[in-house]
Every structure is written in structure tokens, then in C-alpha cells.
Amino acid sequence: MLYFAVQAPDSAKVSSVTFMAGTTNLGTDSTLADGFKVFLDASAFPAGALQLSATATSPCGQTTKTVTVQLGPPVLPPSVTWT
């Protein structure tokens, strides 16, 4: 589970932020009081490059920023053998 958050230079002018992982809409956050964020379950996506995008909406229009992250294979806890 990842925490995907953005901080706008002037957050007071931003009314909402929509978060995307590739073509999957992760949701829209319009609560400025606790910052603009969503949670991302990385296990729902295949290993490899994944584009994360955030689109901020304000009275002046929309601005989108995108970053590419590399997802690795799931990390499993070590197995324990009791003897």
C-alpha cells in the first residue's frame, strides 16, 4: 500500500486533485484541510513502469503532473518452518 500525495504551491486555490495510476482512476480528493492524497494498492498493478498522475483543478483551469515509478514483484514475508 502506498500513500500518493501532492502539494500545490498555493493549495488554497486548488479545489480538488484527481489521481490516476496509468489509466486507473484512483479517486479525487477535495479536502484541503488534510492535504490532497489517496492510497494506492501497488499489488493491483503488474511489476514494471507505472505512470502516476495528479490533476489539480482550480478556478483558473487544470494542471496535470506525471511521474513514472517502477513497481517490483510483490515482497512476500519469509517462510518459517517450525521444528
CSV table of C-alpha atoms in Angstrom, one decimal:
chain,number,residue,atom,x,y,z
A,1,MET,CA,0.0,0.0,0.0
A,2,LEU,CA,1.4,3.4,-1.0
A,3,TYR,CA,0.5,6.9,0.0
A,4,PHE,CA,0.2,9.1,-3.1
A,5,ALA,CA,0.0,12.8,-2.2
A,6,VAL,CA,0.6,16.2,-3.9
A,7,GLN,CA,1.4,19.6,-2.5
A,8,ALA,CA,0.4,22.6,-4.6
A,9,PRO,CA,2.4,25.8,-4.4
A,10,ASP,CA,-0.8,27.6,-3.5
A,11,SER,CA,-3.1,25.0,-2.1
A,12,ALA,CA,-5.8,27.5,-1.2
A,13,LYS,CA,-6.5,28.0,-4.9
A,14,VAL,CA,-6.9,24.2,-5.6
A,15,SER,CA,-10.4,22.9,-5.3
A,16,SER,CA,-9.6,19.2,-6.0
A,17,VAL,CA,-7.0,16.8,-7.2
A,18,THR,CA,-7.7,13.7,-9.3
A,19,PHE,CA,-5.2,10.8,-9.0
A,20,MET,CA,-4.5,8.3,-11.7
A,21,ALA,CA,-2.3,5.2,-11.9
A,22,GLY,CA,-1.9,4.5,-15.6
A,23,THR,CA,-5.5,4.6,-16.9
A,24,THR,CA,-7.0,3.6,-13.5
A,25,ASN,CA,-8.7,6.5,-11.7
A,26,LEU,CA,-7.7,6.3,-8.0
A,27,GLY,CA,-10.2,8.9,-6.9
A,28,THR,CA,-10.5,12.6,-6.3
A,29,ASP,CA,-9.6,14.4,-3.1
A,30,SER,CA,-11.2,17.8,-2.4
A,31,THR,CA,-10.3,18.1,1.3
A,32,LEU,CA,-7.6,20.8,1.6
A,33,ALA,CA,-7.5,20.6,5.4
A,34,ASP,CA,-5.6,17.3,5.4
A,35,GLY,CA,-3.8,17.6,2.1
A,36,PHE,CA,-4.6,16.1,-1.3
A,37,LYS,CA,-3.9,12.3,-1.2
A,38,VAL,CA,-5.1,8.8,-2.0
A,39,PHE,CA,-3.9,5.3,-1.1
A,40,LEU,CA,-2.6,3.1,-3.9
A,41,ASP,CA,-2.6,-0.7,-3.7
A,42,ALA,CA,0.6,-1.4,-5.7
A,43,SER,CA,-0.3,-5.1,-5.8
A,44,ALA,CA,-3.2,-4.3,-8.1
A,45,PHE,CA,-0.7,-3.4,-10.9
A,46,PRO,CA,1.9,-5.6,-12.7
A,47,ALA,CA,5.6,-5.1,-12.0
A,48,GLY,CA,7.3,-2.6,-14.2
A,49,ALA,CA,6.8,1.0,-15.1
A,50,LEU,CA,3.7,2.8,-13.9
A,51,GLN,CA,2.7,6.4,-14.6
A,52,LEU,CA,1.2,8.2,-11.6
A,53,SER,CA,-0.6,11.4,-12.5
A,54,ALA,CA,-2.3,14.1,-10.4
A,55,THR,CA,-4.6,16.7,-12.0
A,56,ALA,CA,-5.3,19.8,-9.9
A,57,THR,CA,-8.4,21.8,-10.6
A,58,SER,CA,-8.7,25.5,-9.7
A,59,PRO,CA,-10.8,28.4,-10.9
A,60,CYS,CA,-8.0,29.0,-13.5
A,61,GLY,CA,-8.4,25.5,-15.0
A,62,GLN,CA,-6.5,22.3,-14.6
A,63,THR,CA,-2.8,21.3,-14.4
A,64,THR,CA,-1.5,17.7,-14.6
A,65,LYS,CA,1.8,16.4,-13.4
A,66,THR,CA,3.0,12.9,-14.1
A,67,VAL,CA,5.8,10.8,-12.7
A,68,THR,CA,6.9,7.3,-13.7
A,69,VAL,CA,7.6,4.8,-10.9
A,70,GLN,CA,9.0,1.2,-11.1
A,71,LEU,CA,6.9,-1.4,-9.3
A,72,GLY,CA,8.8,-4.6,-8.4
A,73,PRO,CA,7.4,-8.1,-7.8
A,74,PRO,CA,5.5,-8.5,-4.5
A,75,VAL,CA,7.7,-9.0,-1.5
A,76,LEU,CA,6.5,-11.9,0.5
A,77,PRO,CA,7.3,-12.4,4.1
A,78,PRO,CA,9.9,-15.1,4.8
A,79,SER,CA,8.5,-18.6,5.4
A,80,VAL,CA,9.1,-20.1,8.8
A,81,THR,CA,9.5,-23.8,9.4
A,82,TRP,CA,8.7,-24.9,13.0
A,83,THR,CA,10.5,-28.0,14.1
